[in-house]
Amino acid sequence: MTQEFINKFKAEQRNRGRLLINCPDQPGIIAAVSKFLFDHGANIMESSQYTTNPEGGNFFIRIEFECPELEFKKDELKAHFEEIAETFRMEWKLAPVSEVKRTAIFVSKELHCLHELLWEWQSGDLMTDIAVVISNHEEARPIVEALDIPFHYIPASKENRAEAEAEQLRLMEEYRIDVIVLARYMQILTSDFVAAHPYKIINIHHSFLPAFIGARPYDRAYQRGVKLIGATSHYVTDDLDEGPIIEQDIMRVDHRDQVEDLKKIGRSIERSVLARALKWHLEDRVLVHGNKTIVF
Amino acid sequence: MTQEFINKFKAEQRNRGRLLINCPDQPGIIAAVSKFLFDHGANIMESSQYTTNPEGGNFFIRIEFECPELEFKKDELKAHFEEIAETFRMEWKLAPVSEVKRTAIFVSKELHCLHELLWEWQSGDLMTDIAVVISNHEEARPIVEALDIPFHYIPASKENRAEAEAEQLRLMEEYRIDVIVLARYMQILTSDFVAAHPYKIINIHHSFLPAFIGARPYDRAYQRGVKLIGATSHYVTDDLDEGPIIEQDIMRVDHRDQVEDLKKIGRSIERSVLARALKWHLEDRVLVHGNKTIVF
Amino acid sequence: MTQEFINKFKAEQRNRGRLLINCPDQPGIIAAVSKFLFDHGANIMESSQYTTNPEGGNFFIRIEFECPELEFKKDELKAHFEEIAETFRMEWKLAPVSEVKRTAIFVSKELHCLHELLWEWQSGDLMTDIAVVISNHEEARPIVEALDIPFHYIPASKENRAEAEAEQLRLMEEYRIDVIVLARYMQILTSDFVAAHPYKIINIHHSFLPAFIGARPYDRAYQRGVKLIGATSHYVTDDLDEGPIIEQDIMRVDHRDQVEDLKKIGRSIERSVLARALKWHLEDRVLVHGNKTIVF
Amino acid sequence: MTQEFINKFKAEQRNRGRLLINCPDQPGIIAAVSKFLFDHGANIMESSQYTTNPEGGNFFIRIEFECPELEFKKDELKAHFEEIAETFRMEWKLAPVSEVKRTAIFVSKELHCLHELLWEWQSGDLMTDIAVVISNHEEARPIVEALDIPFHYIPASKENRAEAEAEQLRLMEEYRIDVIVLARYMQILTSDFVAAHPYKIINIHHSFLPAFIGARPYDRAYQRGVKLIGATSHYVTDDLDEGPIIEQDIMRVDHRDQVEDLKKIGRSIERSVLARALKWHLEDRVLVHGNKTIVF
């Protein structure tokens, strides 16, 4: 069923490409890029741009284009684009939309976020290959394997962290992973692991950051008597809960809600926030600028 | 105070221009437009684009650019753009951001929307010249005249409609009005009046359209027992409450809320929805496509 | 796992009872009821009350109380309460919280709402026995039977409606069903079936009622160009989509969203709105008054 | 106009009273209180109750009742209630609804919150006597005096704090103030001033607490790249921004919003959050429990 959705998507999108650019702002960038696409027979279908400030700022653009025979022309396009990229000192990426990203999900014992992602994926609403699920517990194995997704149990503790991460890194390579989702994984990753996947690891934190950074946010929200609780999805960097925020949302609570109620309500927010953040990442809508994101 | 905000804005934005385009989609539009701007020394700062569908669709774009000496070059820009516009059969508009629009507000006895707009305007959050307020009642006169805005009382009834509208049309010309806001005006305008201001008249309807079209929406919402009430801001067309929707919002209500409570809560939604819709219109963010809006 | 949650709940709540009352308002009701509970050793833990209007209105109350040995005393409590109930002409219900309701879910081919309910149920967030799932398609069978819930396939068409409903009614009795959830069932029930389950059938309609009553609401929302879409959960009565509304919610959409996008976004709203409505019903928080609900 | 609203309200509510209670939980409280009201000819119209936990918790109740001739009977009611209050060790308050509270507003140079409160008050949506406005600047004087509300300019600085507060305290007595609203007052009050008005001072903080406690929250929100900004209304205690939260709300922002935009959006949230918090306080809906509020 899911593979059907993916195949249908790939067929429909076979001529659709995406071009992402980040460079110092200067006049003429759009003129050059759009002339390039036009000269190569590509028609711009969607384009979002942002310049951080009028003078000496950074320029960001995300373009979706239709280009007949894209699969045969993509290498040529990339090769020819090099010249423009150098002229404007661009960081850039040009890729067919049909090259669906490969996702690894890391999970612990709390399965609600995993479950949401699997369900969205089965419904065809999350366009990715879920290539592997990794957990330090066995709870997730049945629902993962029932969907024919490889499941790897890797115990994680302070003692075996180096060993566990080595195994995880090996699996990321084996499964050719493009994006890692920490779906309530609850384990801290080392700097080395994070550095190996810059802005490729998406976490869900169960609070409205920067409120309640760190452990037990629902307990602390309860103690503080807040009237709204939230969740935050962000890229993982070396600083705990300090990476660029992709998406946040909240729900209303009141004095009758005990910690357990906050957790229940929170689960629902975590699920939708993480699913939205991942969806945007998969569609290349999220560009990182310093410690912030631009979401096109 | 308000004039200070406007003057400061005009000074800051003196080199900023906006280009709005609507045309049949075809390859090369962005290439041509961006080359044109680059050739004329303009740097694109913000650009939003939408194509209704991949084949044979409509193309919409809104560009903000910085162009030194814009006030002296704007006529030349417009003249030179004609050629591109013809090639691509464009409807288009090119204008300096510093040409602040002139607004007329029509109001009846319920003053909350008028009050909100005046307040946002005094705070510098609504960048427009409020050139005149027209009402079929005298209630609004004191707060309008206290701000040195001309106030015209024009009684409106079935009997004198032709006469009243003639006077209103005359005032629209006299005050060189760009946009008319019906801030709970509660009178139906004739087809002639509407036709004279295509997509220039913004109404606030006190329901979540298309629910509760027509009169007494809060009473009917109360009867139906809805759990959310809303407001809708839309361009006025010949069909009552059927024009293109610009913005909508809702708030939660419950069984304890009587009709009067719904009205109170609703006033707060109406105020913010109308203010947002007008702000977007003033910034040329709203493009009309058929009976829908594209809000960039 | 789920049965564990239910058993834990029953043990924790074994002394907790609920008393629901609906009667003509008059002085002394609360005094009489609270004295009754006190005299029987019950302590009021939570109480919500609503009077429709000060003079000659209706009085509604929902009380949760703790009463030691409730399972042995509940029959006595009910018997003794009769006298008060008659004095004040009450409709009432007194039941231990540990008597968990039995739910039937009716579903068609769209499984997102079913899936949400099953997941909330597995997580212990929906306290009910899901006794049976009925469908006019086979799609849902695997996920239902994987959870050891009986699944009945009953084809539904205009031709066999009488026969199909007879079978459905038989199953409702066989499984001793307390509440029926139409989780996107998409078939119209007869008056007889509805009459047999007054305010026991909960539907999810995929629009913000009363907007877009009837078929294809997302298509019509797309045509109208609304900026928010919604979903409504309501009790089923004889009038299509006109029953008392329990819960509604909305999400923001924009001009880029095609009908398929509205459906995707809508699925997420439908899921959460139906889950909330069912949860409130299971906790006896929803009282019906005319064609409206009071949600305590 | 405003006085008309207040007089109309007082006439309509002349028989309506409120009883607020906070005491250790034990069986029989509601029975005793409701019997008391019934015996004194009062009919309970609305009642909200909350018990912090089943065993050894705190009991809170807010009752609205109708009692004919309340103005003549209120002293008797209070006197007779003493006995029950002592039995159950209650903190309590019994007052006619028609005894409208007297409010003082403290404001600095940012007038949006003041403006909102004045407008809600003129519309009859905020039922209070605004007895005085105090500011350390002159900006607010014209709009305050235009409404015939006394305005006092009291410069505030580190040097004259003692003197200024002495004057403020004197004015609170002179105007017999029941509630003080810090509508973006931006000055820190001394412990003495706060201690003199326990849970009578309502502040609006321009962030979603506990995020961005302290100064310049919008700048810090911008730096952190949050996707939602908020505002919090809370009672003032000795700890800066740490008092019991009454209400919070948020709005969505994105990467295009600069600090100035966050401030504009934030103003709108601050206005509505503070207005709601004050309204609830005026209706005696807010009970304090430790460092949290119960909002009935």
CSV table of N, CA, C and O in Angstrom, one decimal, chain B residues 205-213 217-218 228-232 245 248-251, chain C residues 207-212 226-230 249-251:
chain,number,residue,atom,x,y,z
B,205,HIS,N,-17.7,40.3,7.9
B,205,HIS,CA,-18.9,39.6,8.2
B,205,HIS,C,-18.8,38.9,9.5
B,205,HIS,O,-17.8,38.2,9.7
B,206,HIS,N,-19.8,39.0,10.4
B,206,HIS,CA,-19.6,38.5,11.7
B,206,HIS,C,-20.0,37.0,11.8
B,206,HIS,O,-20.8,36.6,12.7
B,207,SER,N,-19.5,36.2,10.9
B,207,SER,CA,-19.6,34.8,11.0
B,207,SER,C,-18.5,34.1,10.2
B,207,SER,O,-17.8,34.8,9.4
B,208,PHE,N,-18.3,32.9,10.5
B,208,PHE,CA,-17.3,32.0,9.7
B,208,PHE,C,-18.0,31.6,8.4
B,208,PHE,O,-18.7,30.6,8.4
B,209,LEU,N,-17.9,32.4,7.4
B,209,LEU,CA,-18.5,32.1,6.1
B,209,LEU,C,-18.0,30.8,5.6
B,209,LEU,O,-16.8,30.5,5.8
B,210,PRO,N,-18.8,30.0,4.9
B,210,PRO,CA,-20.2,30.2,4.5
B,210,PRO,C,-21.2,29.9,5.5
B,210,PRO,O,-22.4,29.8,5.2
B,211,ALA,N,-20.8,29.6,6.7
B,211,ALA,CA,-21.9,29.4,7.8
B,211,ALA,C,-22.5,30.8,8.1
B,211,ALA,O,-21.8,31.8,8.1
B,212,PHE,N,-23.8,30.8,8.3
B,212,PHE,CA,-24.5,31.9,8.7
B,212,PHE,C,-24.4,33.1,7.8
B,212,PHE,O,-24.1,34.3,8.3
B,213,ILE,N,-24.5,32.9,6.5
B,213,ILE,CA,-24.6,34.0,5.6
B,213,ILE,C,-25.8,34.9,6.0
B,213,ILE,O,-26.8,34.3,6.4
B,217,PRO,N,-26.1,36.6,12.4
B,217,PRO,CA,-25.4,35.4,12.5
B,217,PRO,C,-25.1,34.9,14.0
B,217,PRO,O,-25.1,33.7,14.2
B,218,TYR,N,-25.0,35.8,14.9
B,218,TYR,CA,-24.7,35.4,16.3
B,218,TYR,C,-26.0,34.7,16.9
B,218,TYR,O,-25.9,33.7,17.6
B,228,LEU,N,-17.7,27.0,18.2
B,228,LEU,CA,-16.7,28.0,17.8
B,228,LEU,C,-17.5,29.0,17.0
B,228,LEU,O,-18.4,28.7,16.3
B,229,ILE,N,-17.2,30.3,17.2
B,229,ILE,CA,-17.8,31.3,16.4
B,229,ILE,C,-16.6,32.0,15.6
B,229,ILE,O,-15.5,32.0,16.1
B,230,GLY,N,-17.0,32.7,14.6
B,230,GLY,CA,-15.9,33.3,13.7
B,230,GLY,C,-16.3,34.6,13.1
B,230,GLY,O,-17.4,35.1,13.3
B,231,ALA,N,-15.4,35.1,12.3
B,231,ALA,CA,-15.6,36.3,11.5
B,231,ALA,C,-14.8,36.1,10.2
B,231,ALA,O,-13.8,35.4,10.2
B,232,THR,N,-15.3,36.8,9.2
B,232,THR,CA,-14.7,36.7,7.8
B,232,THR,C,-14.6,38.1,7.2
B,232,THR,O,-15.5,38.8,7.2
B,245,ILE,N,-12.8,35.6,-0.1
B,245,ILE,CA,-12.4,35.7,1.3
B,245,ILE,C,-10.9,36.0,1.5
B,245,ILE,O,-10.1,35.4,0.9
B,248,GLN,N,-10.1,34.8,7.8
B,248,GLN,CA,-11.1,34.3,8.7
B,248,GLN,C,-10.4,33.9,10.0
B,248,GLN,O,-9.3,33.5,10.0
B,249,ASP,N,-11.2,34.0,11.1
B,249,ASP,CA,-10.6,33.4,12.4
B,249,ASP,C,-11.8,33.0,13.2
B,249,ASP,O,-13.0,33.4,13.0
B,250,ILE,N,-11.5,32.3,14.3
B,250,ILE,CA,-12.6,31.8,15.2
B,250,ILE,C,-12.1,31.9,16.6
B,250,ILE,O,-11.0,32.1,16.9
B,251,MET,N,-13.1,31.8,17.5
B,251,MET,CA,-12.8,31.6,18.9
B,251,MET,C,-13.8,30.6,19.5
B,251,MET,O,-14.9,30.4,19.0
C,207,SER,N,-16.6,18.9,8.1
C,207,SER,CA,-16.6,20.3,7.9
C,207,SER,C,-17.0,21.0,9.2
C,207,SER,O,-17.5,20.4,10.2
C,208,PHE,N,-16.8,22.3,9.2
C,208,PHE,CA,-17.2,23.1,10.3
C,208,PHE,C,-18.7,23.4,10.2
C,208,PHE,O,-19.1,24.4,9.5
C,209,LEU,N,-19.5,22.6,10.8
C,209,LEU,CA,-21.0,22.8,10.6
C,209,LEU,C,-21.4,24.1,11.3
C,209,LEU,O,-20.8,24.5,12.3
C,210,PRO,N,-22.4,24.8,10.7
C,210,PRO,CA,-23.3,24.4,9.6
C,210,PRO,C,-22.8,24.7,8.3
C,210,PRO,O,-23.5,24.6,7.3
C,211,ALA,N,-21.5,25.1,8.1
C,211,ALA,CA,-20.9,25.3,6.8
C,211,ALA,C,-20.8,23.9,6.1
C,211,ALA,O,-20.4,22.9,6.8
C,212,PHE,N,-21.1,23.8,4.9
C,212,PHE,CA,-20.8,22.6,4.1
C,212,PHE,C,-21.5,21.3,4.7
C,212,PHE,O,-20.9,20.3,4.8
C,226,VAL,N,-12.2,29.2,1.4
C,226,VAL,CA,-12.1,29.5,2.8
C,226,VAL,C,-10.7,29.4,3.3
C,226,VAL,O,-9.8,28.8,2.7
C,227,LYS,N,-10.4,30.1,4.4
C,227,LYS,CA,-9.0,30.2,4.9
C,227,LYS,C,-8.8,29.3,6.1
C,227,LYS,O,-7.7,29.2,6.7
C,228,LEU,N,-9.9,28.7,6.5
C,228,LEU,CA,-9.9,27.7,7.6
C,228,LEU,C,-10.8,26.5,7.3
C,228,LEU,O,-11.9,26.7,6.7
C,229,ILE,N,-10.4,25.3,7.6
C,229,ILE,CA,-11.3,24.2,7.4
C,229,ILE,C,-11.5,23.5,8.8
C,229,ILE,O,-10.7,23.7,9.7
C,230,GLY,N,-12.6,22.8,8.9
C,230,GLY,CA,-12.9,22.2,10.2
C,230,GLY,C,-13.5,20.9,10.2
C,230,GLY,O,-13.7,20.3,9.1
C,249,ASP,N,-13.5,21.8,15.7
C,249,ASP,CA,-12.2,22.5,15.6
C,249,ASP,C,-11.8,22.8,14.2
C,249,ASP,O,-12.5,22.4,13.2
C,250,ILE,N,-10.8,23.6,14.0
C,250,ILE,CA,-10.4,24.1,12.7
C,250,ILE,C,-8.9,24.1,12.5
C,250,ILE,O,-8.2,24.1,13.5
C,251,MET,N,-8.4,24.2,11.3
C,251,MET,CA,-7.0,24.5,11.0
C,251,MET,C,-7.0,25.5,9.8
C,251,MET,O,-7.9,25.5,9.0
